[in-house]
Amino acid sequence: MALIEIKKLGKIYDGGENETRALSGVDLMIERGDFVAVMGPSGSGKSTLLHILGFLDDYTSGQYLFDGQEVSKYSPEEVARLRNQKFGFVFQAFNLLPRTSVLENIKMPLVYSDVPEKEWNNLARQAIEAVSLTHRAFHEPSQLSGGEKQRVAIARALVNNPEVIFADEPTGNLDSKSGKAVMDIIWQLNTQQKKTVILITHETYTTEHARRVIHLLDGEIESVQLVANRRGEGNFEK
Amino acid sequence: MFVKYSLKTASKGLQTNRSRSLLTILGIVIGITAIMLVISLGRGAQDLILNQIQSIGSKTIVVVPGRHPTGISDSLSTFTDSIKNKDVEDLKKKSNVPHLTRIMPIVFGPVVATKGNKINQTTVFGVNNFFAEIYNIYPEDGRLFMDEEVVSKSAVVIIGSKVKDELFEPGEVALGQKIRVKNQTLRIVGVLPNKGQFSFISFDNSLIMPYTTAQQYIFGIKYFNRLVIETDTEANIAATVADIETTLRNNHNITDPDKDDFFVETQAQAMEMVSTITNALTLFLAAVAAISLVVGGVGIMNIMLVSVTERTREIGLRKAVGATNRSILTQFLLESVMLTSIGGVVGIVLGTGLSFVISLILSKFVGLDWAFSFPIMAVFLGLGVSGAVGLVFGIYPARQAARKSPMEALRYE
């Protein structure tokens, strides 16, 4: 069974008289361990798609099955719990809490989990090690470079050991060198830890890490492209 | 676990916006300070008055002529001539009122006293020597009058300190001098010490003389305005009240108690009445002070709304990593409750401190027998009320925070 399956998914933003059709009739299947990059011009609906897939927004038509379950049937509490346990989010704008240490930032998802407090430090340290920022544990976000901030955000997304990493233009605010370092980490999460990755991106260089690239245009899937020369694998075949 | 984390987050938030937090809680601080002050001082005033009443003696009973007044406007009903000398003589009989130990008739009224060309508007109290003991006031110069002087209607007088100031030059010896009241010449045998104008019972502007003298030479009456009766023990007060009523009804040929031309008051009743009045006053003042808490609460609500808007992205992020609406609501509620509770604690400390200082001033510089009262109940009240203000005025901003859609919150610029 596919981890994520959407059928004829549609989303209309109701702005009174001028409603906006953000997505219409999108079909997509994502297996466990997949790495999907979503591309498209701004306004194409890629952010909306990611928000719906990450339970951050609701859809207005069609079906979304997560792990075989219809998502619209979940209660708000169940949705929050699934976000906490199954998903990790990385945003373009980092979204770290100011005046709060790196370690405390990384712990934040644990606060809303069932993990006992005595394990928080340990888990946060493992996550921070995974992004090679142990030496920055007690710094505050304002003392970090952009690349470091994004690595903290990735550590925060990892700390609950989620199944899916949603990355919304994670390299959008970074120079190409830091961007590559961030993509390296995301790529490793997919290849070594078998995390499912759903990535929204503008930069074509980031797509070489993905197995598939989905091009969206005006709320519809324009094309799906298998990445021919995936980094470290050569041709991807299934 | 979550509560602990939220408290930590909240205190960090308050620290980063320190001056804003301080200004925000100022309203709560003022409100709680005012409430603490009112309750503490109200209790102090009540104790002061109750102590003064108690000092008159819990074994004393007062007989007032006339029927029981139905209100302030009816108090003239007590100016009647129903209590006469025969009543006093009959009450003194062991067969009538066995537990009576002493009795003091009182006549009083306003008079003008003169000394040379000096005039003073004052009040005459015609009493006997029981007076000094009951009201705990003894002449600082001279003496009390003697029992023979009461019997012989001697023209002697003990004057209050203010009367002395009005009628005599500073430093002049009043003792032994003569003053005139209603064409009678009275010889001063004693001068009372100054008790201060704040005292509940003050004889500073009074002339104290034998009641026989006051009856015959000053007022020209045959009746009494009050009888003060002392019983042997406190336990016998109720029985004595009944005995007094029976004796007086017999004397006055009254069969129906509703037609009584006198009534009997005990100290317990007087104290109960004073307590009721001061409690009501304290409650009223505290309620007025509580208005500032509402104003403070609106300030809290305002600043929490600003905080919720400022932290929209944080709310979005927290929801994205798994916070439920409930946990967001709890976080912001805890924050506002924490704000107001800090204000409450500061207010309690400030109010208690101020009350202590005022008590000190009243007792040291004004000369009142005022004791600082630390109302432990008011502390809990202050804590409870300030916390409740945080809850009531925090719920709206917290709900605004909890209702934000995570996606829109994350996009917020």
XYZ file of C-alpha atoms in Angstrom:
651
model
C 0.000 0.000 0.000
C 1.302 3.395 -0.909
C 2.092 5.705 1.978
C 0.444 8.628 0.243
C -2.240 8.369 -2.379
C -4.249 11.286 -3.707
C -7.042 11.036 -6.237
C -8.547 13.965 -8.105
C -7.448 16.266 -5.315
C -8.767 19.800 -5.580
C -8.390 22.943 -3.523
C -10.362 26.123 -3.947
C -9.571 29.164 -1.839
C -12.854 30.823 -1.098
C -12.221 34.525 -1.277
C -15.855 35.522 -1.583
C -16.622 36.397 -5.235
C -13.179 35.727 -6.638
C -12.418 32.179 -5.609
C -9.023 30.788 -6.514
C -8.577 27.312 -7.882
C -5.190 26.323 -6.422
C -5.298 22.640 -7.306
C -7.565 20.682 -9.592
C -7.714 16.955 -10.169
C -4.251 16.018 -8.965
C -3.488 12.286 -8.851
C -0.324 11.148 -7.146
C 1.083 8.099 -5.381
C 4.114 8.217 -3.153
C 5.654 5.021 -1.760
C 7.626 4.722 1.450
C 11.216 5.796 0.919
C 10.430 7.770 -2.214
C 12.003 11.148 -2.946
C 9.685 13.425 -4.878
C 10.628 16.902 -6.011
C 7.816 19.259 -6.957
C 8.627 22.102 -9.330
C 6.625 24.783 -10.963
C 6.310 28.545 -11.304
C 4.918 30.525 -8.418
C 1.151 30.202 -8.238
C 1.288 26.732 -9.726
C -0.062 25.203 -6.504
C 3.063 23.429 -5.312
C 3.004 24.982 -1.826
C -0.689 24.212 -1.525
C 0.010 20.611 -2.474
C 2.745 20.315 0.153
C 0.551 21.890 2.835
C -2.283 19.496 2.081
C 0.049 16.491 2.028
C 1.517 17.665 5.380
C -1.925 18.059 6.995
C -1.363 21.815 7.331
C -4.292 22.656 5.088
C -7.462 20.900 4.049
C -8.626 20.037 0.552
C -11.967 20.847 -0.983
C -12.477 17.876 -3.295
C -11.075 14.476 -4.152
C -9.435 11.978 -1.846
C -6.258 11.855 0.217
C -5.346 8.466 1.671
C -2.467 8.469 4.131
C -1.388 4.938 5.040
C -4.680 3.802 3.497
C -6.816 6.106 5.683
C -8.969 8.926 4.389
C -7.395 12.048 5.903
C -10.557 14.140 6.092
C -11.951 11.587 8.559
C -9.265 12.312 11.146
C -10.155 14.496 14.129
C -8.079 17.670 14.691
C -6.314 15.936 17.600
C -5.396 12.934 15.451
C -4.121 15.250 12.728
C -1.915 17.040 15.261
C -0.628 13.724 16.593
C 0.177 12.431 13.082
C 2.008 15.664 12.217
C 3.995 15.208 15.374
C 4.857 11.529 14.925
C 5.042 10.991 11.163
C 6.069 14.321 9.655
C 9.031 16.640 9.815
C 8.866 20.074 8.206
C 11.687 22.198 6.807
C 10.708 25.673 5.659
C 12.369 28.189 3.408
C 12.328 30.794 6.209
C 13.819 28.357 8.796
C 11.169 29.364 11.402
C 13.431 28.972 14.408
C 12.365 30.516 17.709
C 14.463 33.622 18.392
C 16.380 33.997 21.675
C 16.093 30.247 22.136
C 19.102 27.953 21.995
C 19.632 25.558 19.101
C 19.098 22.630 21.451
C 15.800 24.022 22.756
C 14.625 24.712 19.205
C 15.316 21.128 18.236
C 13.457 19.802 21.277
C 10.251 21.606 20.368
C 8.449 18.731 18.593
C 9.195 16.481 21.590
C 7.167 18.807 23.808
C 4.047 17.765 21.936
C 4.940 14.072 21.813
C 4.604 11.182 24.253
C 8.376 10.973 24.675
C 9.289 11.287 28.375
C 11.129 14.484 29.225
C 14.252 12.690 30.408
C 14.914 11.462 26.868
C 14.546 14.873 25.225
C 18.154 15.936 25.632
C 19.486 12.684 24.275
C 17.238 12.705 21.196
C 17.983 16.358 20.507
C 21.725 15.659 20.709
C 21.428 12.779 18.247
C 19.521 15.002 15.840
C 22.040 17.809 16.147
C 24.859 15.349 15.523
C 23.145 14.144 12.369
C 23.452 17.655 10.925
C 26.989 18.139 12.341
C 26.168 21.135 14.525
C 27.027 19.763 17.969
C 29.411 22.669 18.544
C 26.523 25.101 18.065
C 24.105 23.472 20.529
C 23.954 26.415 22.913
C 24.085 29.201 20.355
C 21.020 31.194 19.485
C 19.693 31.347 15.913
C 20.853 34.938 15.494
C 24.469 33.738 15.893
C 24.183 31.199 13.078
C 24.664 31.472 9.323
C 21.761 30.748 6.991
C 23.030 27.289 6.168
C 23.470 26.475 9.839
C 19.962 27.704 10.600
C 18.517 25.409 7.963
C 20.508 22.475 9.358
C 19.024 23.235 12.793
C 15.587 23.206 11.183
C 16.372 19.809 9.636
C 17.510 18.510 13.026
C 14.230 19.732 14.484
C 12.344 17.909 11.714
C 14.296 14.727 12.515
C 14.069 14.652 16.258
C 10.781 12.742 16.375
C 12.088 10.172 13.892
C 9.340 10.924 11.342
C 8.483 8.894 8.242
C 8.108 11.827 5.890
C 10.226 14.960 5.553
C 8.442 17.878 3.915
C 10.887 20.472 2.643
C 9.432 23.701 1.295
C 12.192 25.342 -0.761
C 14.811 24.578 1.879
C 17.602 26.111 -0.175
C 15.639 29.159 -1.290
C 17.307 31.527 1.164
C 20.778 30.030 0.947
C 23.847 30.543 -1.195
C 24.630 27.610 -3.447
C 27.367 26.213 -1.209
C 25.171 26.065 1.927
C 22.301 24.922 -0.269
C 24.329 21.965 -1.464
C 25.252 21.062 2.129
C 21.588 21.133 3.103
C 20.618 19.001 0.093
C 23.386 16.533 1.015
C 21.789 16.016 4.389
C 18.313 15.594 2.921
C 19.681 13.164 0.348
C 21.360 11.122 3.101
C 18.123 11.027 5.080
C 16.458 9.471 2.040
C 19.168 7.050 0.997
C 20.525 5.995 4.390
C 17.609 6.399 6.792
C 14.980 5.580 4.153
C 12.891 8.628 4.967
C 10.286 9.615 2.452
C 11.112 13.099 1.176
C 8.772 15.537 -0.518
C 10.650 18.583 -1.712
C 9.474 21.800 -3.260
C 12.164 23.569 -5.177
C 13.017 26.205 -7.745
C 16.610 25.249 -8.331
C 17.207 22.485 -10.799
C 20.409 21.347 -9.081
C 18.378 20.163 -6.116
C 16.295 17.841 -8.273
C 19.238 15.555 -9.000
C 18.734 14.128 -5.516
C 15.169 13.093 -6.228
C 13.819 9.961 -7.847
C 10.950 11.778 -9.505
C 10.304 15.384 -10.426
C 6.705 16.521 -10.691
C 6.034 19.671 -12.669
C 2.939 21.577 -11.680
C 1.272 24.248 -13.760
C -1.929 26.085 -12.850
C -2.874 23.535 -10.255
C -2.468 20.534 -12.459
C 0.325 18.042 -12.993
C 2.007 18.962 -16.239
C 4.541 16.150 -16.307
C 6.236 13.540 -14.151
C 9.859 12.953 -14.878
C 11.993 10.105 -13.571
C 15.449 11.333 -12.722
C 17.789 9.602 -15.115
C 21.070 10.220 -13.369
C 20.167 10.192 -9.771
C 23.077 11.018 -7.590
C 24.841 7.858 -6.403
C 22.535 5.507 -8.274
C 22.632 6.115 -11.941
C 19.334 5.283 -13.524
C 16.436 4.844 -11.178
C 14.241 1.989 -12.098
C 11.459 0.443 -10.287
C 5.260 18.142 31.556
C 3.609 20.426 29.033
C 2.593 22.854 31.752
C 6.193 23.016 32.971
C 7.442 23.644 29.451
C 4.813 26.338 28.885
C 5.739 28.050 32.130
C 9.356 28.107 30.996
C 8.394 29.482 27.593
C 6.118 32.051 29.189
C 8.721 33.303 31.635
C 11.227 33.606 28.805
C 8.722 35.621 26.800
C 8.094 37.895 29.759
C 11.820 38.397 30.301
C 12.540 39.352 26.718
C 9.816 42.000 26.807
C 10.647 43.067 30.330
C 9.535 46.699 30.234
C 6.395 45.822 28.330
C 5.538 43.098 30.833
C 6.112 45.482 33.731
C 3.849 48.130 32.248
C 1.233 45.516 31.464
C 1.003 44.195 34.998
C 0.979 47.680 36.524
C -2.819 47.782 36.397
C -3.058 44.466 38.226
C -0.427 45.569 40.745
C -2.372 48.748 41.531
C -5.659 46.877 41.804
C -4.356 44.173 44.122
C -2.421 46.740 46.173
C -5.591 48.766 46.649
C -7.606 45.707 47.653
C -4.949 44.558 50.113
C -4.710 48.048 51.565
C -8.456 48.427 51.970
C -8.899 45.029 53.583
C -5.894 45.364 55.863
C -6.719 48.907 56.976
C -10.407 48.061 57.247
C -9.538 45.191 59.548
C -7.262 47.485 61.558
C -10.013 50.070 61.960
C -12.482 47.398 62.970
C -10.098 46.017 65.577
C -9.511 49.518 66.899
C -13.206 50.232 67.344
C -13.973 46.784 68.720
C -11.135 47.111 71.218
C -12.505 50.414 72.392
C -15.952 48.954 72.810
C -14.508 45.939 74.541
C -12.513 48.167 76.871
C -15.831 49.509 78.132
C -16.264 46.016 79.414
C -18.004 42.987 78.068
C -19.908 42.706 81.347
C -21.709 46.011 80.890
C -25.273 46.586 79.785
C -26.739 49.906 78.667
C -30.369 50.876 79.299
C -31.696 53.479 76.865
C -35.000 55.294 77.421
C -37.713 55.352 74.764
C -38.613 52.672 72.277
C -35.974 51.119 70.040
C -35.368 53.598 67.200
C -36.401 52.264 63.811
C -33.607 54.173 62.083
C -31.331 57.207 62.225
C -34.237 59.639 61.722
C -36.053 58.017 64.607
C -33.235 58.492 67.144
C -35.114 61.368 68.807
C -37.404 58.688 70.237
C -34.689 57.995 72.832
C -35.008 61.517 74.266
C -37.773 60.728 76.706
C -38.047 60.901 80.445
C -39.003 57.283 81.045
C -35.954 56.307 83.184
C -36.119 57.946 86.603
C -34.366 57.736 89.934
C -36.861 55.175 91.252
C -35.810 52.818 88.443
C -32.171 53.141 89.495
C -33.040 52.429 93.128
C -35.141 49.379 92.183
C -32.482 48.021 89.836
C -29.957 48.248 92.675
C -32.043 45.894 94.823
C -30.575 42.381 94.952
C -34.080 40.924 94.895
C -34.733 42.522 91.501
C -31.399 42.215 89.689
C -29.224 39.785 91.662
C -26.163 39.921 89.389
C -25.889 43.698 89.248
C -22.625 44.896 90.783
C -22.578 48.565 89.816
C -24.830 51.048 88.084
C -24.034 54.434 86.575
C -26.793 56.814 85.505
C -25.806 59.225 82.723
C -27.309 62.542 81.742
C -25.804 64.475 78.894
C -26.461 67.441 76.692
C -24.835 70.360 74.886
C -23.930 73.466 76.895
C -21.896 76.625 76.589
C -19.106 77.022 79.141
C -17.537 80.417 79.877
C -14.449 81.608 81.709
C -14.071 85.334 81.790
C -14.698 86.417 78.212
C -13.835 83.038 76.746
C -16.620 80.798 75.465
C -16.631 77.108 74.586
C -19.400 74.996 73.084
C -19.142 71.648 74.854
C -21.043 68.660 76.198
C -21.877 67.894 79.796
C -21.732 64.301 80.984
C -23.344 63.769 84.339
C -21.971 60.492 85.732
C -20.597 58.878 88.878
C -17.124 57.561 89.653
C -17.710 54.320 87.765
C -17.128 56.481 84.684
C -13.331 56.561 84.856
C -13.083 52.800 85.057
C -15.558 52.088 82.278
C -14.029 54.450 79.739
C -10.514 53.980 81.066
C -9.849 57.679 81.371
C -8.415 59.300 84.524
C -7.544 62.945 85.180
C -3.914 63.761 84.444
C -4.264 66.705 86.838
C -6.407 66.637 89.941
C -8.824 63.904 90.948
C -12.123 62.174 90.297
C -15.091 63.319 92.368
C -15.979 61.607 95.578
C -19.177 59.710 96.315
C -20.236 62.403 98.833
C -19.966 64.985 96.066
C -22.406 62.941 93.993
C -24.822 62.702 96.912
C -24.486 66.381 97.822
C -24.775 67.626 94.230
C -21.458 69.458 94.522
C -20.588 72.029 91.881
C -17.405 70.301 90.810
C -16.279 69.477 87.271
C -13.578 67.521 85.455
C -12.776 69.156 82.118
C -11.529 67.630 78.871
C -8.226 68.753 77.358
C -9.887 70.729 74.571
C -12.100 72.600 77.036
C -8.958 73.583 78.911
C -7.297 74.793 75.692
C -10.340 76.873 74.794
C -10.953 78.475 78.166
C -7.444 78.931 79.510
C -4.217 80.528 78.321
C -1.455 78.098 77.385
C 0.435 77.147 80.511
C -2.270 78.487 82.814
C -3.210 76.192 85.684
C -6.873 75.222 85.341
C -7.073 73.118 88.467
C -8.994 74.895 91.269
C -10.295 77.612 88.925
C -13.972 78.254 88.316
C -15.957 78.192 85.075
C -19.577 79.116 84.466
C -22.206 76.913 82.813
C -25.857 78.025 82.648
C -25.328 80.582 85.392
C -23.813 77.968 87.685
C -20.261 78.286 88.905
C -18.331 75.039 88.813
C -14.966 74.366 90.407
C -12.459 72.400 88.329
C -11.184 69.406 90.297
C -9.591 67.486 87.443
C -8.285 67.790 83.872
C -8.468 64.828 81.475
C -5.561 63.872 79.195
C -5.766 64.464 75.441
C -7.044 61.352 73.657
C -6.911 62.684 70.103
C -9.670 63.340 67.644
C -9.481 59.909 66.010
C -10.452 58.087 69.140
C -13.833 56.369 68.916
C -14.813 57.515 72.395
C -13.403 60.951 73.248
C -14.041 63.208 76.203
C -11.634 65.894 74.974
C -14.451 68.421 74.566
C -16.516 67.446 77.596
C -17.406 68.509 81.094
C -17.654 65.584 83.475
C -19.626 66.196 86.664
C -21.774 64.291 89.192
C -25.040 63.286 87.515
C -26.955 64.792 90.415
C -25.364 68.175 89.775
C -26.028 67.960 86.046
C -29.664 66.960 86.606
C -30.490 69.704 89.082
C -28.304 72.696 88.186
C -27.471 72.287 84.505
C -30.447 70.612 82.803
C -33.146 70.854 85.438
C -34.478 67.362 84.766
C -35.448 64.367 86.917
C -34.690 61.607 84.412
C -31.620 59.910 82.931
C -30.405 59.606 79.343
C -28.655 56.271 79.915
C -28.038 53.684 82.599
C -24.804 51.684 82.464
C -25.016 48.474 84.457
C -22.223 46.063 85.251
C -22.871 42.384 85.983
C -20.743 40.087 88.090
C -19.838 37.736 85.241
C -20.237 37.679 81.475
C -22.292 34.496 81.757
C -25.022 36.328 83.659
C -25.585 39.025 81.042
C -28.647 37.421 79.483
C -30.262 36.758 82.863
C -29.497 40.310 83.989
C -31.000 41.773 80.819
C -34.175 39.833 81.556
C -34.165 40.978 85.202
C -33.717 44.613 84.161
C -36.583 44.366 81.694
C -38.867 42.786 84.280
C -38.029 45.405 86.903
C -38.508 48.356 84.567
C -41.762 46.985 83.136
C -43.064 46.536 86.662
C -42.103 50.097 87.518
C -43.646 51.481 84.349
C -46.769 49.266 84.472
C -45.996 47.706 81.095
C -47.463 44.282 80.298
C -46.868 44.177 76.551
C -43.108 44.112 75.705
C -43.941 45.807 72.389
C -44.944 48.888 74.362
C -41.629 49.150 76.241
C -40.535 52.739 76.887
C -36.896 51.660 77.178
C -34.542 49.160 75.589
C -31.472 47.291 76.699
C -28.213 47.021 74.751
C -25.342 44.707 75.479
C -21.753 45.161 74.356
C -22.060 42.012 72.258
C -24.830 43.654 70.236
C -22.858 46.842 69.849
C -19.796 44.936 68.672
C -21.849 42.922 66.256
C -23.292 46.092 64.813
C -19.888 47.732 64.438
C -18.533 44.596 62.767
C -21.400 44.560 60.322
C -20.874 48.206 59.433
C -17.108 48.022 59.037
C -17.337 44.795 57.061
C -19.828 46.366 54.693
C -17.607 49.430 54.306
C -14.531 47.306 53.655
C -16.391 45.230 51.101
C -17.643 48.344 49.363
C -14.184 49.917 49.185
C -12.648 46.655 47.994
C -15.269 46.477 45.257
C -14.331 50.002 44.159
C -10.675 48.974 44.129
C -11.598 45.940 42.056
C -12.626 48.228 39.198
C -8.955 48.895 38.563
C -8.521 45.144 38.171
C -10.969 45.189 35.286
C -8.991 48.017 33.685
C -5.791 46.049 34.295
C -7.394 42.967 32.797
C -8.278 44.821 29.613
C -4.631 45.900 29.416
C -3.563 42.270 29.723
C -5.983 41.253 26.999
C -4.661 44.002 24.751
C -1.023 43.066 25.161
C -1.755 39.353 24.799
C -3.505 40.053 21.492
C -0.414 41.942 20.325
C 1.734 39.051 21.474
C -0.423 36.515 19.625
C -0.116 38.535 16.410
C 3.634 38.978 16.831
C 4.077 35.277 17.339
C 1.810 34.092 14.520
C 4.671 32.249 12.820
C 5.658 30.614 16.099
C 2.070 29.407 16.485
C 2.113 28.055 12.920
C 5.380 26.270 13.552
C 4.195 24.763 16.824
C 1.101 23.462 15.080
C 3.202 22.066 12.248
C 5.306 20.063 14.699
C 2.242 18.672 16.423
C 0.750 21.202 18.822
C -2.997 20.794 19.200
C -5.339 23.768 19.496
C -5.604 22.874 23.128
C -1.881 23.052 23.807
C -1.632 26.441 22.065
C -4.589 27.658 24.118
C -2.972 26.374 27.318
C 0.344 28.016 26.482
C -1.137 31.486 25.982
C -3.528 31.149 28.913
C -0.668 30.179 31.197
C 1.241 33.183 29.946
C -1.510 35.646 30.827
C -2.223 33.940 34.158
C 1.482 34.099 34.920
C 1.538 37.814 34.069
C -1.395 38.621 36.320
C -0.190 36.335 39.113
C 3.151 38.131 39.174
C 1.166 41.367 39.341
C -0.869 39.837 42.155
C 2.185 38.848 44.180
C 3.762 42.278 43.713
C 0.445 43.876 44.687
C 0.147 41.744 47.817
C 3.674 42.655 48.907
C 3.142 46.349 48.104
C -0.302 46.500 49.715
C 0.875 44.752 52.868
C 3.952 46.981 53.067
C 1.907 50.151 52.578
C -0.631 49.024 55.140
C 2.201 48.355 57.583
C 3.662 51.828 57.032
C 0.254 53.483 57.443
C -0.380 51.478 60.614
C 2.996 52.620 61.919
C 2.191 56.262 61.160
C -1.264 55.980 62.757
C 0.081 54.431 65.923
C 3.323 56.406 66.265
C 2.408 59.868 64.994
C -1.373 60.131 65.208
C -1.431 58.405 68.570
C -4.086 55.817 67.781
C -4.018 52.442 69.440
C -3.784 50.989 65.933
C -2.385 47.518 65.329
C -1.144 46.382 61.904
C -3.386 43.629 60.647
C -2.105 41.051 58.150
C -5.207 39.488 56.638
C -4.119 36.059 55.448
C -7.468 35.610 53.724
C -6.836 38.724 51.651
C -3.559 37.204 50.446
C -5.373 34.184 49.084
C -8.095 36.445 47.741
C -5.474 38.598 45.985
C -3.755 35.567 44.479
C -7.038 34.022 43.413
C -8.429 37.214 41.940
C -5.268 38.092 40.012
C -5.089 34.569 38.602
C -8.745 34.728 37.671
C -8.236 38.063 35.897
C -5.501 36.377 33.829
C -7.849 33.530 32.961
C -10.823 35.716 32.077
C -8.927 38.277 30.028
C -6.468 35.741 28.599
C -9.050 33.394 27.168
C -9.949 35.571 24.188
C -6.359 36.138 22.937
C -5.513 32.491 23.636
C -8.466 31.331 21.581
C -7.402 33.639 18.774
C -4.003 31.959 18.889
C -5.404 28.435 19.015
C -7.763 29.015 16.100
C -5.072 30.107 13.667
C -4.699 27.821 10.677
C -1.136 26.456 10.680
C -0.667 27.097 6.989
C -1.784 30.729 7.164
C 0.210 31.281 10.349
C 3.365 29.983 8.696
C 2.872 32.282 5.728
C 2.328 35.325 7.981
C 4.853 38.062 7.338
